[in-house]
């Protein structure tokens, strides 16, 4: 950031004020939260320090405002944090009334130090740290306040609250918030909070790859909080109590929106647009609603009644759903003629990527693409078990195919992957469960030729690989070992190395621009394509991603469509790119406590059955797991130029 | 059994026992406000601080919920421990100056407080009532009010769910400050502003328990309601 006058961010002192000598360069080489430039920020105060950009900034008033903001988040559950903040607020108030003294500054320091080492949670341990910096480095301003030479003023401020887990979540769910509600036995309120950003809580609570848990501060202490299972617990508890319904709109607007694709992105957009009182029609080419959640994820991971219940709620608030309706026949003009004011394209990525092996295009019997295999299976097609199946790929789709084959009754299920276990993109839980179920993993090999006899697959010729230098993805690139070809006999081959979209979606004169990666090109903020009024999002824009990514896009597209139709612009807030949210200047002692486990379906019972494998928490277990959350809320307050 | 060192004394401790359990056995006096032997530890009042040596560094830790580990070194009376307890007591006293339970503990830890008994009955959010209701009674009629992001509540408090409460009065019994009050007049009992009908003992005629409580016990134990309408004295 340019023109930093003073910074204590990350504990690194940069002081360029008059009369101060600082070895640090004028431009601070620290990664700060990025503030919206149009607000012309003067100074910011956050959990990790104080940063001053403009000499006009009023640090004492900023400190007061920051204290007021963190006071709102202090839970009062331990005696030092909330009372400590109250005392600090009172001391500043006394100073402003002319009742303060120099000794108050020492008392403030003592209180802050006490709260930081003594608080129960991560919030209390970190929130007051920057206040220590302001009274240390801007002491003269506080002394001026005591002497009556300065007044407290309410300037123009903005405030944001986040947490390491929240920043890691694509949809920025208020994770500490919904966990706290569970801790307090308020499952219904917790679910309401989850639904604000995630309209498929039971689905995401089962299938999410939970980037939040990787960002959990507890991961470095013992184990991350089981955030995904807690979300599931909120959804399960609701179902056990009969299932709540969603609040639909009372009045209707005239404008109607067409959504193409009833996957998570389309459903999230439909839900949010309905809340904004728009008429919504979703066109779905398949006979089932749910997109990849319905036809890509096997039932043993996501029971259909859970998915259907959550879809049903969205239907019941007045979203019109047309299944078995491919939009190809409709052009964009037709849609507009039919009275749709905007179109959201969210068709997903349902076509498998080619593996580059000889013979893959020959249409052999016994060669089925992974997404097609799962789709057929989920649409009710009976697959005859054979002796052996080879699944090609190392992602979750490959694992889903392999584990489904175990359930269908294949004797021998093998995965071949061109890199090693470390580089495998599938989640660890999936790999472990697959191993328990008897799936055999073959690493460092790739198929070069599909072998067939009389049009039917008999085997696959592979070549061995070794790992070379890391590629753009950071993973080591696999390199074929010359002359290492060998053959594996098999009855069925399922390639599952990636997916792409079936494009173009709408054959129209004004074609929607497609990128060289075969995805739809959109504006990164508004999600609008180069055709006005046509928006796109989800897998068909990003390539294959996780459910929560698609839900996030759907939420945002709804807001963007609203702005487009009503005239308005999307607010650009603070961003934390490159900022280490886990880091906190103070860290008290945290009692170690392992995560609450859940039961799994006995391995012996898994073959021949698509029954759900992973169990959930009962309410007491969920409440006890929720106790583990360290509540690492991070607050940033900044003063804006008026 | 594991071996731990408390204030330089080597002692045997049960695995997974807490530091506080062990100091209690050694009759070491550690102040607490939110602790109860029959309830799960909560670590809310921050008064039971001790120092624990972790990787060569002495860290403050709440003794009530920190389990012992083999070889753990603990200091219960260092300057830092005393200073920490006193500062916490000062903060508590600042917030609840008239509440006797707070005054008493503050006085004990060297905070200047008036000699006379405090007349206030503030809720200090120790959570004893919440835990008693949940863990001992098993009905969860009391919860902490949620104070998360965007909920802007000035003073957090305990929320009461009249639909779950059975009127047993355990919360009033366990409350250290007298905030939870229970009033019994004739065939009525009032607690958290809810009025309960009391049942008279079949034998002596004394109103001895709320009807809702007996119904709850009957439901939980499958003992017919009629069998429960004799008071403990006459049984």
Short mmCIF file of N, CA and C in Angstrom, two decimals, chain A residues 277-385:
data_model
loop_
_atom_site.label_atom_id
_atom_site.label_comp_id
_atom_site.label_asym_id
_atom_site.label_seq_id
_atom_site.Cartn_x
_atom_site.Cartn_y
_atom_site.Cartn_z
N UNK A 277 -38.41 -10.86 -4.92
CA UNK A 277 -39.75 -10.79 -5.50
C UNK A 277 -39.80 -10.88 -7.02
N UNK A 278 -38.74 -11.42 -7.64
CA UNK A 278 -38.79 -11.62 -9.09
C UNK A 278 -39.47 -12.93 -9.41
N UNK A 279 -40.10 -13.01 -10.58
CA UNK A 279 -40.61 -14.27 -11.07
C UNK A 279 -39.45 -15.08 -11.62
N UNK A 280 -39.43 -16.37 -11.34
CA UNK A 280 -38.29 -17.20 -11.75
C UNK A 280 -38.76 -18.48 -12.44
N UNK A 281 -38.20 -18.78 -13.60
CA UNK A 281 -38.42 -20.07 -14.24
C UNK A 281 -37.07 -20.75 -14.44
N UNK A 282 -36.97 -21.98 -13.97
CA UNK A 282 -35.72 -22.72 -14.17
C UNK A 282 -35.96 -23.79 -15.23
N UNK A 283 -35.11 -23.80 -16.26
CA UNK A 283 -35.18 -24.83 -17.30
C UNK A 283 -34.10 -25.86 -17.03
N UNK A 284 -34.50 -27.12 -16.94
CA UNK A 284 -33.53 -28.19 -16.66
C UNK A 284 -33.65 -29.26 -17.74
N UNK A 285 -32.53 -29.61 -18.36
CA UNK A 285 -32.58 -30.58 -19.45
C UNK A 285 -32.79 -32.01 -18.94
N UNK A 286 -32.33 -32.29 -17.73
CA UNK A 286 -32.46 -33.65 -17.18
C UNK A 286 -33.84 -33.84 -16.53
N UNK A 287 -34.23 -35.10 -16.29
CA UNK A 287 -35.51 -35.31 -15.61
C UNK A 287 -35.48 -34.94 -14.13
N UNK A 288 -34.28 -34.78 -13.54
CA UNK A 288 -34.18 -34.45 -12.11
C UNK A 288 -33.59 -33.08 -11.88
N UNK A 289 -33.97 -32.46 -10.77
CA UNK A 289 -33.41 -31.17 -10.38
C UNK A 289 -32.22 -31.40 -9.44
N UNK A 290 -31.25 -30.50 -9.48
CA UNK A 290 -30.13 -30.63 -8.55
C UNK A 290 -28.77 -30.57 -9.23
N UNK A 291 -28.78 -30.68 -10.56
CA UNK A 291 -27.52 -30.62 -11.31
C UNK A 291 -26.56 -31.70 -10.85
N UNK A 292 -25.30 -31.33 -10.73
CA UNK A 292 -24.28 -32.31 -10.34
C UNK A 292 -24.58 -32.91 -8.96
N UNK A 293 -25.22 -32.14 -8.08
CA UNK A 293 -25.55 -32.69 -6.76
C UNK A 293 -26.51 -33.87 -6.91
N UNK A 294 -27.33 -33.86 -7.97
CA UNK A 294 -28.29 -34.94 -8.18
C UNK A 294 -27.71 -36.07 -9.04
N UNK A 295 -26.95 -35.71 -10.06
CA UNK A 295 -26.49 -36.77 -10.98
C UNK A 295 -24.99 -37.00 -10.93
N UNK A 296 -24.26 -36.21 -10.16
CA UNK A 296 -22.81 -36.39 -10.10
C UNK A 296 -22.34 -37.00 -8.80
N UNK A 297 -23.11 -36.79 -7.74
CA UNK A 297 -22.68 -37.29 -6.43
C UNK A 297 -23.48 -38.55 -6.09
N UNK A 298 -22.81 -39.65 -5.80
CA UNK A 298 -23.56 -40.88 -5.51
C UNK A 298 -24.35 -40.81 -4.21
N UNK A 299 -25.36 -41.64 -4.14
CA UNK A 299 -26.30 -41.58 -3.03
C UNK A 299 -25.70 -41.93 -1.67
N UNK A 300 -24.65 -42.76 -1.67
CA UNK A 300 -24.07 -43.13 -0.37
C UNK A 300 -23.37 -41.94 0.29
N UNK A 301 -23.11 -40.88 -0.52
CA UNK A 301 -22.54 -39.66 0.07
C UNK A 301 -23.63 -38.62 0.31
N UNK A 302 -24.67 -38.69 -0.53
CA UNK A 302 -25.73 -37.69 -0.42
C UNK A 302 -27.09 -38.35 -0.68
N UNK A 303 -27.76 -38.77 0.39
CA UNK A 303 -29.06 -39.41 0.19
C UNK A 303 -30.03 -38.47 -0.55
N UNK A 304 -30.78 -39.02 -1.48
CA UNK A 304 -31.64 -38.20 -2.32
C UNK A 304 -32.73 -37.47 -1.57
N UNK A 305 -33.21 -38.06 -0.45
CA UNK A 305 -34.29 -37.37 0.27
C UNK A 305 -33.79 -36.05 0.87
N UNK A 306 -32.50 -36.00 1.24
CA UNK A 306 -31.94 -34.76 1.77
C UNK A 306 -31.94 -33.70 0.68
N UNK A 307 -31.40 -34.06 -0.49
CA UNK A 307 -31.33 -33.12 -1.61
C UNK A 307 -32.74 -32.69 -2.02
N UNK A 308 -33.62 -33.67 -2.19
CA UNK A 308 -34.96 -33.35 -2.68
C UNK A 308 -35.75 -32.47 -1.71
N UNK A 309 -35.53 -32.71 -0.42
CA UNK A 309 -36.21 -31.87 0.57
C UNK A 309 -35.78 -30.41 0.39
N UNK A 310 -34.47 -30.20 0.24
CA UNK A 310 -33.98 -28.83 0.15
C UNK A 310 -34.39 -28.17 -1.17
N UNK A 311 -34.47 -28.96 -2.23
CA UNK A 311 -34.95 -28.42 -3.52
C UNK A 311 -36.43 -28.07 -3.40
N UNK A 312 -37.16 -28.94 -2.74
CA UNK A 312 -38.60 -28.75 -2.58
C UNK A 312 -38.92 -27.42 -1.89
N UNK A 313 -38.09 -27.07 -0.89
CA UNK A 313 -38.31 -25.81 -0.18
C UNK A 313 -38.18 -24.63 -1.14
N UNK A 314 -37.19 -24.73 -2.05
CA UNK A 314 -36.98 -23.63 -3.00
C UNK A 314 -38.15 -23.58 -3.99
N UNK A 315 -38.65 -24.76 -4.37
CA UNK A 315 -39.82 -24.82 -5.26
C UNK A 315 -41.02 -24.17 -4.60
N UNK A 316 -41.19 -24.47 -3.31
CA UNK A 316 -42.40 -24.04 -2.62
C UNK A 316 -42.50 -22.53 -2.43
N UNK A 317 -41.36 -21.82 -2.58
CA UNK A 317 -41.50 -20.36 -2.47
C UNK A 317 -41.76 -19.75 -3.86
N UNK A 318 -42.18 -20.60 -4.78
CA UNK A 318 -42.69 -20.06 -6.04
C UNK A 318 -41.73 -20.03 -7.20
N UNK A 319 -40.67 -20.89 -7.17
CA UNK A 319 -39.81 -20.97 -8.35
C UNK A 319 -40.43 -21.99 -9.30
N UNK A 320 -40.62 -21.58 -10.55
CA UNK A 320 -41.20 -22.51 -11.53
C UNK A 320 -40.07 -23.38 -12.08
N UNK A 321 -40.30 -24.69 -12.12
CA UNK A 321 -39.26 -25.62 -12.58
C UNK A 321 -39.74 -26.41 -13.78
N UNK A 322 -38.99 -26.36 -14.86
CA UNK A 322 -39.35 -27.16 -16.04
C UNK A 322 -38.24 -28.17 -16.31
N UNK A 323 -38.53 -29.43 -15.95
CA UNK A 323 -37.52 -30.46 -16.20
C UNK A 323 -37.69 -31.00 -17.62
N UNK A 324 -36.71 -31.80 -18.04
CA UNK A 324 -36.71 -32.35 -19.41
C UNK A 324 -36.86 -31.26 -20.46
N UNK A 325 -36.37 -30.09 -20.17
CA UNK A 325 -36.52 -28.97 -21.10
C UNK A 325 -35.16 -28.43 -21.48
N UNK A 326 -34.74 -28.79 -22.67
CA UNK A 326 -33.46 -28.29 -23.13
C UNK A 326 -33.71 -26.94 -23.80
N UNK A 327 -32.88 -25.97 -23.50
CA UNK A 327 -33.15 -24.61 -23.97
C UNK A 327 -32.66 -24.38 -25.40
N UNK A 328 -31.96 -25.37 -25.93
CA UNK A 328 -31.45 -25.26 -27.29
C UNK A 328 -32.48 -24.71 -28.26
N UNK A 329 -33.70 -25.19 -28.08
CA UNK A 329 -34.76 -24.80 -29.01
C UNK A 329 -35.11 -23.31 -28.88
N UNK A 330 -34.82 -22.77 -27.72
CA UNK A 330 -35.15 -21.37 -27.50
C UNK A 330 -33.93 -20.51 -27.78
N UNK A 331 -34.11 -19.46 -28.49
CA UNK A 331 -33.00 -18.55 -28.64
C UNK A 331 -33.16 -17.47 -27.59
N UNK A 332 -32.10 -16.69 -27.46
CA UNK A 332 -32.13 -15.62 -26.48
C UNK A 332 -33.29 -14.67 -26.77
N UNK A 333 -33.49 -14.40 -28.07
CA UNK A 333 -34.58 -13.51 -28.47
C UNK A 333 -35.92 -14.08 -28.02
N UNK A 334 -36.06 -15.41 -28.22
CA UNK A 334 -37.31 -16.07 -27.80
C UNK A 334 -37.56 -15.85 -26.32
N UNK A 335 -36.50 -16.05 -25.55
CA UNK A 335 -36.63 -15.89 -24.09
C UNK A 335 -37.07 -14.48 -23.75
N UNK A 336 -36.46 -13.51 -24.40
CA UNK A 336 -36.83 -12.12 -24.11
C UNK A 336 -38.25 -11.85 -24.59
N UNK A 337 -38.60 -12.44 -25.74
CA UNK A 337 -39.96 -12.27 -26.26
C UNK A 337 -40.97 -12.86 -25.28
N UNK A 338 -40.57 -13.96 -24.66
CA UNK A 338 -41.48 -14.61 -23.72
C UNK A 338 -41.62 -13.84 -22.42
N UNK A 339 -40.93 -12.74 -22.33
CA UNK A 339 -41.12 -11.88 -21.16
C UNK A 339 -40.06 -12.04 -20.08
N UNK A 340 -38.96 -12.68 -20.41
CA UNK A 340 -37.88 -12.76 -19.43
C UNK A 340 -36.98 -11.54 -19.57
N UNK A 341 -36.73 -10.87 -18.46
CA UNK A 341 -35.95 -9.65 -18.51
C UNK A 341 -34.46 -9.90 -18.38
N UNK A 342 -34.12 -11.08 -17.85
CA UNK A 342 -32.71 -11.44 -17.75
C UNK A 342 -32.60 -12.96 -17.77
N UNK A 343 -31.44 -13.43 -18.19
CA UNK A 343 -31.22 -14.88 -18.29
C UNK A 343 -29.96 -15.22 -17.50
N UNK A 344 -30.04 -16.28 -16.73
CA UNK A 344 -28.85 -16.76 -16.02
C UNK A 344 -28.51 -18.16 -16.54
N UNK A 345 -27.35 -18.27 -17.16
CA UNK A 345 -26.91 -19.55 -17.71
C UNK A 345 -26.05 -20.25 -16.66
N UNK A 346 -26.51 -21.40 -16.20
CA UNK A 346 -25.76 -22.16 -15.19
C UNK A 346 -25.89 -23.64 -15.53
N UNK A 347 -25.31 -23.98 -16.67
CA UNK A 347 -25.53 -25.33 -17.20
C UNK A 347 -24.56 -26.37 -16.67
N UNK A 348 -23.57 -25.92 -15.88
CA UNK A 348 -22.66 -26.88 -15.30
C UNK A 348 -21.64 -27.40 -16.29
N UNK A 349 -20.95 -28.46 -15.92
CA UNK A 349 -19.93 -29.09 -16.78
C UNK A 349 -20.17 -30.59 -16.71
N UNK A 350 -20.91 -31.08 -17.68
CA UNK A 350 -21.36 -32.48 -17.62
C UNK A 350 -20.73 -33.39 -18.67
N UNK A 351 -19.68 -32.91 -19.34
CA UNK A 351 -19.05 -33.76 -20.35
C UNK A 351 -17.62 -34.07 -19.90
N UNK A 352 -17.26 -35.32 -19.96
CA UNK A 352 -15.94 -35.74 -19.50
C UNK A 352 -14.84 -35.27 -20.45
N UNK A 353 -13.69 -35.00 -19.86
CA UNK A 353 -12.53 -34.59 -20.67
C UNK A 353 -11.88 -35.83 -21.27
N UNK A 354 -11.35 -35.67 -22.48
CA UNK A 354 -10.65 -36.80 -23.14
C UNK A 354 -9.35 -37.12 -22.40
N UNK A 355 -9.01 -38.41 -22.37
CA UNK A 355 -7.78 -38.78 -21.66
C UNK A 355 -6.56 -38.82 -22.58
N UNK A 356 -6.81 -38.75 -23.88
CA UNK A 356 -5.70 -38.74 -24.83
C UNK A 356 -5.11 -40.12 -25.09
N UNK A 357 -5.93 -41.16 -24.94
CA UNK A 357 -5.45 -42.52 -25.22
C UNK A 357 -6.01 -42.99 -26.56
N UNK A 358 -5.24 -43.77 -27.25
CA UNK A 358 -5.66 -44.29 -28.54
C UNK A 358 -6.91 -45.16 -28.37
N UNK A 359 -7.91 -44.94 -29.21
CA UNK A 359 -9.09 -45.80 -29.17
C UNK A 359 -10.21 -45.30 -28.29
N UNK A 360 -10.00 -44.16 -27.62
CA UNK A 360 -11.07 -43.70 -26.70
C UNK A 360 -12.30 -43.20 -27.45
N UNK A 361 -12.13 -42.89 -28.77
CA UNK A 361 -13.27 -42.37 -29.53
C UNK A 361 -13.98 -43.47 -30.32
N UNK A 362 -13.53 -44.70 -30.16
CA UNK A 362 -14.07 -45.77 -31.01
C UNK A 362 -15.46 -46.23 -30.60
N UNK A 363 -15.94 -45.77 -29.48
CA UNK A 363 -17.27 -46.18 -29.03
C UNK A 363 -17.33 -47.62 -28.56
N UNK A 364 -16.24 -48.11 -27.99
CA UNK A 364 -16.21 -49.49 -27.50
C UNK A 364 -17.22 -49.70 -26.38
N UNK A 365 -17.80 -50.87 -26.34
CA UNK A 365 -18.64 -51.24 -25.21
C UNK A 365 -17.69 -51.46 -24.01
N UNK A 366 -18.03 -50.92 -22.86
CA UNK A 366 -17.13 -51.09 -21.72
C UNK A 366 -16.19 -49.92 -21.54
N UNK A 367 -16.46 -48.83 -22.27
CA UNK A 367 -15.68 -47.61 -22.07
C UNK A 367 -16.68 -46.48 -21.84
N UNK A 368 -16.84 -46.09 -20.58
CA UNK A 368 -17.85 -45.09 -20.23
C UNK A 368 -17.21 -43.95 -19.44
N UNK A 369 -17.46 -42.75 -19.90
CA UNK A 369 -16.93 -41.60 -19.20
C UNK A 369 -17.50 -41.50 -17.77
N UNK A 370 -16.68 -41.04 -16.84
CA UNK A 370 -17.05 -40.99 -15.41
C UNK A 370 -18.33 -40.23 -15.11
N UNK A 371 -18.44 -38.98 -15.64
CA UNK A 371 -19.65 -38.20 -15.34
C UNK A 371 -20.89 -38.85 -15.94
N UNK A 372 -20.70 -39.49 -17.12
CA UNK A 372 -21.83 -40.16 -17.77
C UNK A 372 -22.23 -41.40 -16.95
N UNK A 373 -21.22 -42.12 -16.49
CA UNK A 373 -21.46 -43.32 -15.68
C UNK A 373 -22.27 -42.97 -14.43
N UNK A 374 -21.82 -41.90 -13.74
CA UNK A 374 -22.52 -41.49 -12.51
C UNK A 374 -23.92 -40.97 -12.82
N UNK A 375 -24.03 -40.24 -13.94
CA UNK A 375 -25.34 -39.69 -14.30
C UNK A 375 -26.33 -40.81 -14.56
N UNK A 376 -25.90 -41.79 -15.37
CA UNK A 376 -26.79 -42.91 -15.68
C UNK A 376 -27.19 -43.67 -14.42
N UNK A 377 -26.20 -43.87 -13.56
CA UNK A 377 -26.45 -44.60 -12.32
C UNK A 377 -27.47 -43.83 -11.46
N UNK A 378 -27.26 -42.51 -11.34
CA UNK A 378 -28.15 -41.68 -10.52
C UNK A 378 -29.53 -41.51 -11.14
N UNK A 379 -29.62 -41.70 -12.47
CA UNK A 379 -30.94 -41.60 -13.11
C UNK A 379 -31.65 -42.95 -13.09
N UNK A 380 -31.01 -43.93 -12.45
CA UNK A 380 -31.70 -45.20 -12.22
C UNK A 380 -31.31 -46.33 -13.14
N UNK A 381 -30.31 -46.12 -13.97
CA UNK A 381 -29.90 -47.21 -14.87
C UNK A 381 -29.24 -48.34 -14.07
N UNK A 382 -29.62 -49.58 -14.40
CA UNK A 382 -29.01 -50.72 -13.71
C UNK A 382 -27.69 -51.06 -14.39
N UNK A 383 -26.61 -51.08 -13.62
CA UNK A 383 -25.32 -51.45 -14.19
C UNK A 383 -25.03 -52.89 -13.78
N UNK A 384 -24.71 -53.73 -14.79
CA UNK A 384 -24.44 -55.14 -14.49
C UNK A 384 -23.04 -55.26 -13.89
N UNK A 385 -22.92 -55.87 -12.73
CA UNK A 385 -21.57 -56.01 -12.18
C UNK A 385 -20.73 -56.98 -13.02
#
